[in-house]
PDB file of C-alpha atoms in Angstrom:
ATOM      1  CA  GLY A  22       0.000   0.000   0.000  1.00 83.00           C
ATOM      2  CA  ASN A  23       0.931   3.651   0.398  1.00 91.00           C
ATOM      3  CA  LEU A  24       3.367   4.798   3.070  1.00 93.00           C
ATOM      4  CA  PRO A  25       3.255   8.208   4.817  1.00 94.00           C
ATOM      5  CA  PHE A  26       6.921   9.161   5.244  1.00 96.00           C
ATOM      6  CA  TYR A  27       8.306  12.127   7.182  1.00 95.00           C
ATOM      7  CA  PHE A  28      11.314  13.360   5.205  1.00 96.00           C
ATOM      8  CA  ILE A  29      14.273  14.723   7.202  1.00 94.00           C
ATOM      9  CA  ASP A  30      17.393  14.427   5.048  1.00 95.00           C
ATOM     10  CA  ALA A  31      18.756  12.928   1.818  1.00 95.00           C
ATOM     11  CA  CYS A  32      22.080  12.003   0.247  1.00 93.00           C
ATOM     12  CA  GLU A  33      23.721  10.615  -2.865  1.00 88.00           C
ATOM     13  CA  ILE A  34      26.359   7.889  -2.843  1.00 83.00           C
ATOM     14  CA  LYS A  35      29.302   8.037  -5.202  1.00 75.00           C
ATOM     15  CA  GLY A  36      29.033   5.300  -7.798  1.00 68.00           C
ATOM     16  CA  ALA A  37      25.226   5.164  -7.602  1.00 66.00           C
ATOM     17  CA  ALA A  38      24.338   8.211  -9.705  1.00 62.00           C
ATOM     18  CA  ASP A  39      20.841   7.002 -10.599  1.00 70.00           C
ATOM     19  CA  SER A  40      19.768   6.568  -6.954  1.00 85.00           C
ATOM     20  CA  VAL A  41      19.083   8.905  -4.025  1.00 93.00           C
ATOM     21  CA  TYR A  42      18.644   7.911  -0.384  1.00 95.00           C
ATOM     22  CA  LEU A  43      15.924   9.562   1.715  1.00 96.00           C
ATOM     23  CA  PHE A  44      16.015   9.468   5.518  1.00 96.00           C
ATOM     24  CA  GLY A  45      13.102  10.123   7.823  1.00 95.00           C
ATOM     25  CA  LYS A  46      10.449   8.514   9.990  1.00 95.00           C
ATOM     26  CA  VAL A  47       7.358   6.351   9.551  1.00 94.00           C
ATOM     27  CA  ARG A  48       4.522   5.636  11.968  1.00 92.00           C
ATOM     28  CA  THR A  49       4.509   2.335  13.819  1.00 89.00           C
ATOM     29  CA  SER A  50       1.456   3.242  15.952  1.00 87.00           C
ATOM     30  CA  SER A  51      -0.644   6.298  16.731  1.00 82.00           C
ATOM     31  CA  THR A  52       2.029   7.647  19.089  1.00 82.00           C
ATOM     32  CA  SER A  53       5.328   6.062  18.027  1.00 88.00           C
ATOM     33  CA  TYR A  54       7.641   6.290  15.017  1.00 91.00           C
ATOM     34  CA  ALA A  55      10.574   4.371  13.571  1.00 93.00           C
ATOM     35  CA  SER A  56      13.562   5.611  11.587  1.00 93.00           C
ATOM     36  CA  CYS A  57      13.334   4.847   7.860  1.00 95.00           C
ATOM     37  CA  CYS A  58      15.631   4.854   4.829  1.00 95.00           C
ATOM     38  CA  LEU A  59      14.248   4.808   1.273  1.00 96.00           C
ATOM     39  CA  ARG A  60      16.270   4.347  -1.913  1.00 94.00           C
ATOM     40  CA  VAL A  61      14.797   6.129  -4.934  1.00 94.00           C
ATOM     41  CA  ASP A  62      15.817   4.539  -8.261  1.00 91.00           C
ATOM     42  CA  SER A  63      15.386   5.303 -11.983  1.00 86.00           C
ATOM     43  CA  LEU A  64      16.204   8.990 -11.717  1.00 86.00           C
ATOM     44  CA  GLU A  65      16.355  11.053 -14.877  1.00 83.00           C
ATOM     45  CA  ARG A  66      18.876  13.631 -15.990  1.00 83.00           C
ATOM     46  CA  ARG A  67      17.851  16.604 -18.119  1.00 84.00           C
ATOM     47  CA  LEU A  68      19.768  19.006 -20.345  1.00 86.00           C
ATOM     48  CA  TYR A  69      18.172  22.232 -21.540  1.00 87.00           C
ATOM     49  CA  PHE A  70      19.539  23.592 -24.821  1.00 89.00           C
ATOM     50  CA  CYS A  71      18.594  27.236 -25.390  1.00 87.00           C
ATOM     51  CA  LEU A  72      17.931  27.508 -29.139  1.00 87.00           C
ATOM     52  CA  ARG A  73      19.129  30.428 -31.235  1.00 88.00           C
ATOM     53  CA  ASP A  74      16.862  32.343 -33.600  1.00 86.00           C
ATOM     54  CA  PHE A  75      19.456  32.208 -36.390  1.00 89.00           C
ATOM     55  CA  HIS A  76      22.424  29.955 -37.169  1.00 91.00           C
ATOM     56  CA  PHE A  77      25.888  30.960 -36.001  1.00 88.00           C
ATOM     57  CA  GLU A  78      28.812  30.224 -38.306  1.00 86.00           C
ATOM     58  CA  LYS A  79      32.418  31.046 -37.331  1.00 81.00           C
ATOM     59  CA  GLY A  80      31.211  33.163 -34.410  1.00 78.00           C
ATOM     60  CA  ALA A  81      28.912  35.321 -36.524  1.00 83.00           C
ATOM     61  CA  LYS A  82      25.152  35.434 -36.891  1.00 84.00           C
ATOM     62  CA  THR A  83      23.773  34.363 -40.287  1.00 88.00           C
ATOM     63  CA  ASP A  84      20.448  34.901 -42.021  1.00 88.00           C
ATOM     64  CA  LYS A  85      19.530  31.222 -41.831  1.00 90.00           C
ATOM     65  CA  LYS A  86      16.743  30.640 -39.315  1.00 90.00           C
ATOM     66  CA  VAL A  87      17.144  27.777 -36.842  1.00 87.00           C
ATOM     67  CA  GLU A  88      14.713  24.967 -37.566  1.00 87.00           C
ATOM     68  CA  TRP A  89      13.674  22.308 -35.068  1.00 82.00           C
ATOM     69  CA  ASN A  90      15.242  19.460 -37.043  1.00 84.00           C
ATOM     70  CA  ASP A  91      18.541  21.380 -37.461  1.00 87.00           C
ATOM     71  CA  ALA A  92      18.888  21.823 -33.694  1.00 85.00           C
ATOM     72  CA  ARG A  93      17.857  18.245 -33.024  1.00 85.00           C
ATOM     73  CA  GLU A  94      20.474  16.879 -35.441  1.00 86.00           C
ATOM     74  CA  GLU A  95      23.318  19.028 -34.047  1.00 89.00           C
ATOM     75  CA  ILE A  96      22.508  18.076 -30.454  1.00 86.00           C
ATOM     76  CA  ARG A  97      22.230  14.414 -31.427  1.00 85.00           C
ATOM     77  CA  GLN A  98      25.756  14.531 -32.859  1.00 86.00           C
ATOM     78  CA  LEU A  99      27.020  16.300 -29.734  1.00 87.00           C
ATOM     79  CA  LEU A 100      25.557  13.699 -27.377  1.00 84.00           C
ATOM     80  CA  ASN A 101      27.011  10.869 -29.451  1.00 82.00           C
ATOM     81  CA  LYS A 102      30.496  12.200 -28.590  1.00 82.00           C
ATOM     82  CA  TYR A 103      29.696  11.432 -24.946  1.00 79.00           C
ATOM     83  CA  ASN A 104      28.636   7.857 -25.793  1.00 75.00           C
ATOM     84  CA  LEU A 105      24.982   8.593 -25.149  1.00 69.00           C
ATOM     85  CA  PRO A 106      22.361   6.636 -27.110  1.00 60.00           C
ATOM     86  CA  ASP A 107      21.241   8.000 -30.455  1.00 48.00           C
ATOM     87  CA  PHE A 108      17.916   9.844 -30.710  1.00 43.00           C
ATOM     88  CA  LYS A 109      16.686   7.305 -33.219  1.00 37.00           C
ATOM     89  CA  ILE A 110      16.767   4.547 -30.604  1.00 32.00           C
ATOM     90  CA  ARG A 111      15.470   6.631 -27.727  1.00 40.00           C
ATOM     91  CA  THR A 112      12.507   4.326 -27.086  1.00 33.00           C
ATOM     92  CA  GLN A 113      14.841   1.415 -26.377  1.00 36.00           C
ATOM     93  CA  LEU A 114      17.436   3.233 -24.272  1.00 39.00           C
ATOM     94  CA  GLY A 115      15.306   5.833 -22.580  1.00 48.00           C
ATOM     95  CA  LEU A 116      16.521   8.973 -24.367  1.00 54.00           C
ATOM     96  CA  LYS A 117      13.741  11.431 -25.156  1.00 59.00           C
ATOM     97  CA  ASP A 118      13.717  14.967 -26.520  1.00 63.00           C
ATOM     98  CA  ARG A 119      11.054  17.633 -26.705  1.00 67.00           C
ATOM     99  CA  LYS A 120      10.670  21.336 -27.365  1.00 66.00           C
ATOM    100  CA  LYS A 121       9.615  23.645 -24.543  1.00 72.00           C
ATOM    101  CA  MET A 122       9.169  27.353 -23.824  1.00 77.00           C
ATOM    102  CA  LYS A 123      10.829  28.666 -20.659  1.00 78.00           C
ATOM    103  CA  LYS A 124      11.703  31.976 -19.026  1.00 79.00           C
ATOM    104  CA  TYR A 125      15.200  32.974 -17.886  1.00 78.00           C
ATOM    105  CA  ALA A 126      16.091  35.405 -15.071  1.00 73.00           C
ATOM    106  CA  PHE A 127      19.830  35.201 -14.420  1.00 79.00           C
ATOM    107  CA  GLU A 128      23.170  36.601 -15.611  1.00 75.00           C
ATOM    108  CA  TYR A 129      23.638  35.678 -19.289  1.00 79.00           C
ATOM    109  CA  PRO A 130      23.072  38.872 -21.330  1.00 76.00           C
ATOM    110  CA  ASP A 131      22.256  37.142 -24.637  1.00 74.00           C
ATOM    111  CA  ILE A 132      19.193  35.304 -23.263  1.00 78.00           C
ATOM    112  CA  PRO A 133      16.033  37.456 -23.069  1.00 74.00           C
ATOM    113  CA  LYS A 134      14.938  37.956 -19.472  1.00 75.00           C
ATOM    114  CA  ASN A 135      11.320  37.683 -18.401  1.00 72.00           C
ATOM    115  CA  GLU A 136      10.479  36.466 -21.890  1.00 77.00           C
ATOM    116  CA  GLU A 137       9.840  32.957 -23.122  1.00 80.00           C
ATOM    117  CA  SER A 138      12.663  31.357 -25.098  1.00 81.00           C
ATOM    118  CA  GLU A 139      12.650  28.089 -26.986  1.00 83.00           C
ATOM    119  CA  TYR A 140      14.551  25.190 -25.377  1.00 84.00           C
ATOM    120  CA  LEU A 141      15.206  21.669 -26.528  1.00 85.00           C
ATOM    121  CA  VAL A 142      14.975  19.374 -23.505  1.00 85.00           C
ATOM    122  CA  VAL A 143      16.879  16.079 -23.505  1.00 85.00           C
ATOM    123  CA  LYS A 144      16.003  13.444 -20.908  1.00 82.00           C
ATOM    124  CA  PHE A 145      18.052  10.332 -20.151  1.00 80.00           C
ATOM    125  CA  SER A 146      18.924   8.071 -17.243  1.00 78.00           C
ATOM    126  CA  HIS A 147      21.414   9.209 -14.608  1.00 76.00           C
ATOM    127  CA  LYS A 148      23.271   5.943 -15.210  1.00 74.00           C
ATOM    128  CA  PHE A 149      24.788   7.663 -18.258  1.00 75.00           C
ATOM    129  CA  THR A 150      27.443   9.660 -16.403  1.00 71.00           C
ATOM    130  CA  PHE A 151      29.480  12.245 -18.268  1.00 74.00           C
ATOM    131  CA  GLU A 152      30.714  15.805 -17.805  1.00 78.00           C
ATOM    132  CA  MET A 153      29.673  18.357 -20.396  1.00 83.00           C
ATOM    133  CA  PRO A 154      31.258  21.818 -20.002  1.00 85.00           C
ATOM    134  CA  GLY A 155      28.745  24.434 -18.960  1.00 79.00           C
ATOM    135  CA  ASP A 156      29.979  26.826 -21.673  1.00 84.00           C
ATOM    136  CA  THR A 157      29.200  24.418 -24.538  1.00 88.00           C
ATOM    137  CA  ILE A 158      27.679  26.248 -27.521  1.00 89.00           C
ATOM    138  CA  GLY A 159      26.685  25.287 -31.059  1.00 91.00           C
ATOM    139  CA  ARG A 160      25.439  26.613 -34.353  1.00 92.00           C
ATOM    140  CA  THR A 161      21.806  26.230 -33.324  1.00 90.00           C
ATOM    141  CA  PHE A 162      21.982  26.709 -29.524  1.00 90.00           C
ATOM    142  CA  SER A 163      23.612  29.352 -27.323  1.00 88.00           C
ATOM    143  CA  HIS A 164      23.689  27.717 -23.864  1.00 90.00           C
ATOM    144  CA  VAL A 165      23.254  24.356 -22.150  1.00 90.00           C
ATOM    145  CA  PHE A 166      21.679  24.249 -18.686  1.00 88.00           C
ATOM    146  CA  GLY A 167      21.582  21.308 -16.291  1.00 87.00           C
ATOM    147  CA  THR A 168      25.095  19.994 -16.977  1.00 86.00           C
ATOM    148  CA  THR A 169      25.986  19.982 -13.262  1.00 85.00           C
ATOM    149  CA  THR A 170      22.559  19.282 -11.753  1.00 86.00           C
ATOM    150  CA  SER A 171      22.765  16.310  -9.401  1.00 87.00           C
ATOM    151  CA  SER A 172      20.217  13.531  -8.961  1.00 87.00           C
ATOM    152  CA  LEU A 173      19.349  14.841  -5.498  1.00 91.00           C
ATOM    153  CA  GLU A 174      18.825  18.426  -6.663  1.00 92.00           C
ATOM    154  CA  ARG A 175      16.665  17.279  -9.540  1.00 90.00           C
ATOM    155  CA  LEU A 176      14.488  15.105  -7.273  1.00 92.00           C
ATOM    156  CA  LEU A 177      13.967  17.816  -4.632  1.00 93.00           C
ATOM    157  CA  LEU A 178      13.026  20.422  -7.229  1.00 91.00           C
ATOM    158  CA  LYS A 179      10.719  18.183  -9.232  1.00 90.00           C
ATOM    159  CA  LYS A 180       8.851  16.922  -6.162  1.00 92.00           C
ATOM    160  CA  ARG A 181       8.825  20.354  -4.467  1.00 92.00           C
ATOM    161  CA  ILE A 182      10.386  18.981  -1.301  1.00 93.00           C
ATOM    162  CA  MET A 183      11.193  22.130   0.694  1.00 89.00           C
ATOM    163  CA  GLY A 184      12.757  20.828   3.881  1.00 89.00           C
ATOM    164  CA  PRO A 185      11.381  18.344   6.419  1.00 92.00           C
ATOM    165  CA  SER A 186       7.803  17.426   5.538  1.00 93.00           C
ATOM    166  CA  TRP A 187       5.365  14.565   5.118  1.00 94.00           C
ATOM    167  CA  LEU A 188       5.509  12.693   1.802  1.00 95.00           C
ATOM    168  CA  LEU A 189       3.289   9.953   0.453  1.00 95.00           C
ATOM    169  CA  ILE A 190       5.240   6.989  -0.960  1.00 96.00           C
ATOM    170  CA  LYS A 191       3.159   4.843  -3.300  1.00 95.00           C
ATOM    171  CA  LYS A 192       3.757   1.100  -3.152  1.00 93.00           C
ATOM    172  CA  PRO A 193       7.353   0.996  -1.860  1.00 94.00           C
ATOM    173  CA  LYS A 194       9.142  -2.337  -1.708  1.00 93.00           C
ATOM    174  CA  LYS A 195      10.614  -3.510   1.562  1.00 88.00           C
ATOM    175  CA  THR A 196      14.284  -4.520   1.468  1.00 88.00           C
ATOM    176  CA  SER A 197      15.473  -7.836   2.853  1.00 82.00           C
ATOM    177  CA  LYS A 198      17.739  -8.066   5.891  1.00 80.00           C
ATOM    178  CA  LYS A 199      20.552  -9.353   3.675  1.00 82.00           C
ATOM    179  CA  LYS A 200      20.481  -6.163   1.568  1.00 82.00           C
ATOM    180  CA  ARG A 201      20.384  -3.536   4.299  1.00 85.00           C
ATOM    181  CA  MET A 202      21.459  -0.045   3.255  1.00 86.00           C
ATOM    182  CA  SER A 203      21.617   1.783   6.592  1.00 91.00           C
ATOM    183  CA  TRP A 204      21.161   1.559  10.354  1.00 90.00           C
ATOM    184  CA  CYS A 205      17.500   2.620  10.135  1.00 93.00           C
ATOM    185  CA  GLN A 206      14.791   0.412  11.618  1.00 92.00           C
ATOM    186  CA  VAL A 207      12.765   0.368   8.387  1.00 93.00           C
ATOM    187  CA  GLU A 208      14.125   0.298   4.832  1.00 94.00           C
ATOM    188  CA  GLY A 209      12.490   0.294   1.434  1.00 94.00           C
ATOM    189  CA  ILE A 210      12.958   0.888  -2.286  1.00 94.00           C
ATOM    190  CA  VAL A 211      11.048   3.380  -4.439  1.00 95.00           C
ATOM    191  CA  GLU A 212      11.367   2.182  -8.016  1.00 93.00           C
ATOM    192  CA  GLU A 213      10.748   5.571  -9.641  1.00 91.00           C
ATOM    193  CA  PRO A 214      10.234   9.200  -8.531  1.00 92.00           C
ATOM    194  CA  GLN A 215       6.619   9.175  -9.758  1.00 93.00           C
ATOM    195  CA  GLN A 216       5.779   7.157  -6.634  1.00 95.00           C
ATOM    196  CA  ILE A 217       6.590  10.165  -4.418  1.00 95.00           C
ATOM    197  CA  GLU A 218       3.994  12.848  -3.680  1.00 94.00           C
ATOM    198  CA  ARG A 219       4.135  15.805  -1.344  1.00 91.00           C
ATOM    199  CA  ILE A 220       1.219  15.879   1.105  1.00 91.00           C
ATOM    200  CA  GLU A 221      -0.345  19.338   1.002  1.00 87.00           C
ATOM    201  CA  LYS A 222      -2.094  19.067   4.374  1.00 86.00           C
ATOM    202  CA  GLN A 223       0.784  18.406   6.753  1.00 84.00           C
ATOM    203  CA  ASP A 224       0.364  16.483  10.024  1.00 86.00           C
ATOM    204  CA  ASP A 225       2.367  17.244  13.147  1.00 86.00           C
ATOM    205  CA  CYS A 226       6.095  16.671  13.025  1.00 89.00           C
ATOM    206  CA  PRO A 227       7.192  13.477  14.798  1.00 91.00           C
ATOM    207  CA  PHE A 228       9.596  13.705  17.704  1.00 88.00           C
ATOM    208  CA  LEU A 229      13.230  13.507  16.677  1.00 89.00           C
ATOM    209  CA  LYS A 230      16.017  11.610  18.383  1.00 88.00           C
ATOM    210  CA  VAL A 231      19.002  13.968  18.535  1.00 91.00           C
ATOM    211  CA  MET A 232      22.566  13.223  19.589  1.00 92.00           C
ATOM    212  CA  SER A 233      25.254  15.774  20.403  1.00 93.00           C
ATOM    213  CA  LEU A 234      28.799  14.463  20.013  1.00 95.00           C
ATOM    214  CA  ASP A 235      31.886  16.033  21.582  1.00 94.00           C
ATOM    215  CA  LEU A 236      35.426  14.771  20.943  1.00 93.00           C
ATOM    216  CA  LYS A 237      38.595  15.567  22.873  1.00 90.00           C
ATOM    217  CA  THR A 238      42.004  15.048  21.309  1.00 89.00           C
ATOM    218  CA  VAL A 239      45.646  15.192  22.281  1.00 84.00           C
ATOM    219  CA  LEU A 240      48.709  15.640  20.114  1.00 84.00           C
ATOM    220  CA  ASN A 241      50.828  12.530  19.669  1.00 80.00           C
ATOM    221  CA  PRO A 242      54.437  13.757  19.986  1.00 79.00           C
ATOM    222  CA  THR A 243      55.737  10.818  17.946  1.00 80.00           C
ATOM    223  CA  ASN A 244      53.791  11.246  14.668  1.00 81.00           C
ATOM    224  CA  HIS A 245      52.439  14.783  15.372  1.00 85.00           C
ATOM    225  CA  THR A 246      48.805  13.849  14.761  1.00 88.00           C
ATOM    226  CA  ASN A 247      45.744  14.543  16.893  1.00 89.00           C
ATOM    227  CA  GLU A 248      44.361  11.413  18.545  1.00 86.00           C
ATOM    228  CA  ILE A 249      40.882  11.059  20.039  1.00 89.00           C
ATOM    229  CA  VAL A 250      40.988  10.299  23.759  1.00 85.00           C
ATOM    230  CA  VAL A 251      37.405  11.034  24.858  1.00 89.00           C
ATOM    231  CA  ALA A 252      34.062  10.822  23.055  1.00 92.00           C
ATOM    232  CA  SER A 253      31.022  12.157  24.942  1.00 92.00           C
ATOM    233  CA  LEU A 254      27.410  11.720  23.807  1.00 93.00           C
ATOM    234  CA  VAL A 255      24.232  13.453  24.915  1.00 92.00           C
ATOM    235  CA  ILE A 256      21.005  11.953  23.528  1.00 92.00           C
ATOM    236  CA  HIS A 257      17.483  13.337  23.648  1.00 91.00           C
ATOM    237  CA  ASP A 258      14.755  10.956  22.429  1.00 87.00           C
ATOM    238  CA  LYS A 259      11.915  13.451  22.015  1.00 87.00           C
ATOM    239  CA  VAL A 260      13.046  16.718  20.470  1.00 88.00           C
ATOM    240  CA  SER A 261      10.238  18.707  18.873  1.00 85.00           C
ATOM    241  CA  GLY A 262      10.931  19.518  15.228  1.00 81.00           C
ATOM    242  CA  ASP A 263       8.440  22.377  14.918  1.00 81.00           C
ATOM    243  CA  GLY A 264       8.326  23.972  18.364  1.00 82.00           C
ATOM    244  CA  PRO A 265       9.961  24.213  21.792  1.00 84.00           C
ATOM    245  CA  THR A 266      11.025  20.961  23.447  1.00 84.00           C
ATOM    246  CA  GLU A 267       9.211  20.682  26.755  1.00 80.00           C
ATOM    247  CA  ASN A 268      11.113  17.865  28.481  1.00 77.00           C
ATOM    248  CA  GLU A 269      14.583  19.381  28.128  1.00 71.00           C
ATOM    249  CA  LYS A 270      15.991  17.417  31.073  1.00 75.00           C
ATOM    250  CA  ASP A 271      14.920  14.038  29.699  1.00 80.00           C
ATOM    251  CA  ILE A 272      18.324  13.160  28.268  1.00 87.00           C
ATOM    252  CA  ARG A 273      20.823  10.309  28.330  1.00 89.00           C
ATOM    253  CA  PHE A 274      24.567  10.639  28.154  1.00 87.00           C
ATOM    254  CA  CYS A 275      27.713   8.569  28.171  1.00 87.00           C
ATOM    255  CA  SER A 276      31.444   9.042  27.644  1.00 87.00           C
ATOM    256  CA  PHE A 277      34.104   6.761  26.220  1.00 86.00           C
ATOM    257  CA  PHE A 278      37.700   7.109  27.382  1.00 82.00           C
ATOM    258  CA  ARG A 279      40.561   5.709  25.415  1.00 75.00           C
ATOM    259  CA  GLN A 280      43.387   4.032  27.273  1.00 67.00           C
ATOM    260  CA  ILE A 281      46.587   5.945  26.614  1.00 65.00           C
ATOM    261  CA  GLU A 282      50.021   4.409  26.510  1.00 61.00           C
ATOM    262  CA  ASN A 283      52.228   5.065  29.526  1.00 48.00           C
ATOM    263  CA  LYS A 284      54.611   7.355  27.682  1.00 54.00           C
ATOM    264  CA  HIS A 285      51.686   9.626  26.792  1.00 47.00           C
ATOM    265  CA  GLN A 286      49.887   9.584  30.117  1.00 48.00           C
ATOM    266  CA  ASN A 287      51.093  13.057  30.992  1.00 47.00           C
ATOM    267  CA  LEU A 288      49.198  14.417  27.971  1.00 46.00           C
ATOM    268  CA  PHE A 289      45.769  13.446  29.275  1.00 47.00           C
ATOM    269  CA  ASN A 290      44.982  13.103  32.941  1.00 49.00           C
ATOM    270  CA  PRO A 291      41.468  14.431  33.667  1.00 53.00           C
ATOM    271  CA  GLU A 292      41.211  15.875  37.131  1.00 53.00           C
ATOM    272  CA  ASN A 293      38.552  14.599  39.515  1.00 53.00           C
ATOM    273  CA  LEU A 294      37.302  12.040  36.965  1.00 57.00           C
ATOM    274  CA  ALA A 295      36.246   9.481  39.564  1.00 59.00           C
ATOM    275  CA  LYS A 296      34.460  12.176  41.575  1.00 56.00           C
ATOM    276  CA  ASP A 297      32.545  13.430  38.511  1.00 51.00           C
ATOM    277  CA  VAL A 298      31.461   9.927  37.527  1.00 54.00           C
ATOM    278  CA  LYS A 299      30.030   9.277  40.998  1.00 56.00           C
ATOM    279  CA  PHE A 300      28.209  12.602  40.909  1.00 49.00           C
ATOM    280  CA  TYR A 301      26.472  11.814  37.610  1.00 48.00           C
ATOM    281  CA  GLU A 302      25.648   8.281  38.728  1.00 51.00           C
ATOM    282  CA  LYS A 303      23.689   9.813  41.629  1.00 49.00           C
ATOM    283  CA  GLU A 304      21.868  12.161  39.273  1.00 48.00           C
TER     284      GLU A 304
END
């Protein structure tokens, strides 16, 4: 069925360009939640070619008007240099093109601002990884946009995910224990972005489990590197994500001390450690 999912954060993993990982929470009962990780697959990449009105030859404008088929053929030849599938076989390999009118509002002086310009939009899978320079130009197009847009950026913009919020995940697949992707309690796979919808009427934000980590280091005089000697954790299980946290004193904490070699003992010798530990044990 469908899964209400409270989105908190997301990331990409190097080597998995066509997937994005979403992290958040799902309901387990009317009052409790579990951490959840979802992998979103089959992400698309898009390039936007801003078409010229007239052909450019040797850096100069000509009288020949740019036709749709002229631009399509030049861009097809350009993409073939990057080992992308040919337009003629787009139905088999997932490459599609279309013409679209868009407005531009940024720094390039040769693109009309606040006016619609004609763009050729190329869509293909993020599994086709390549780097096209952002200043690429041609006879029939003046600029290429989207050359550096990541899978994560594309997903957040397309689905209008503006920070932590409730999303509706349609028919996610649960991952097996042998193929775990994270330390979350619940994991699943979203086969395509179309299965993700933003819920307009937002419910209350679930409580968040927050950990504050503090590390103490000392300088090793032998190799002149900083070495961790103490790691202290403070954990709050019910931090409010959209308002003040009422039970501020309801926290847990612990510290880990590393045993230091005798020759370095003079570098770290916390005063009154035993006394402090007994004090907190009483608390």
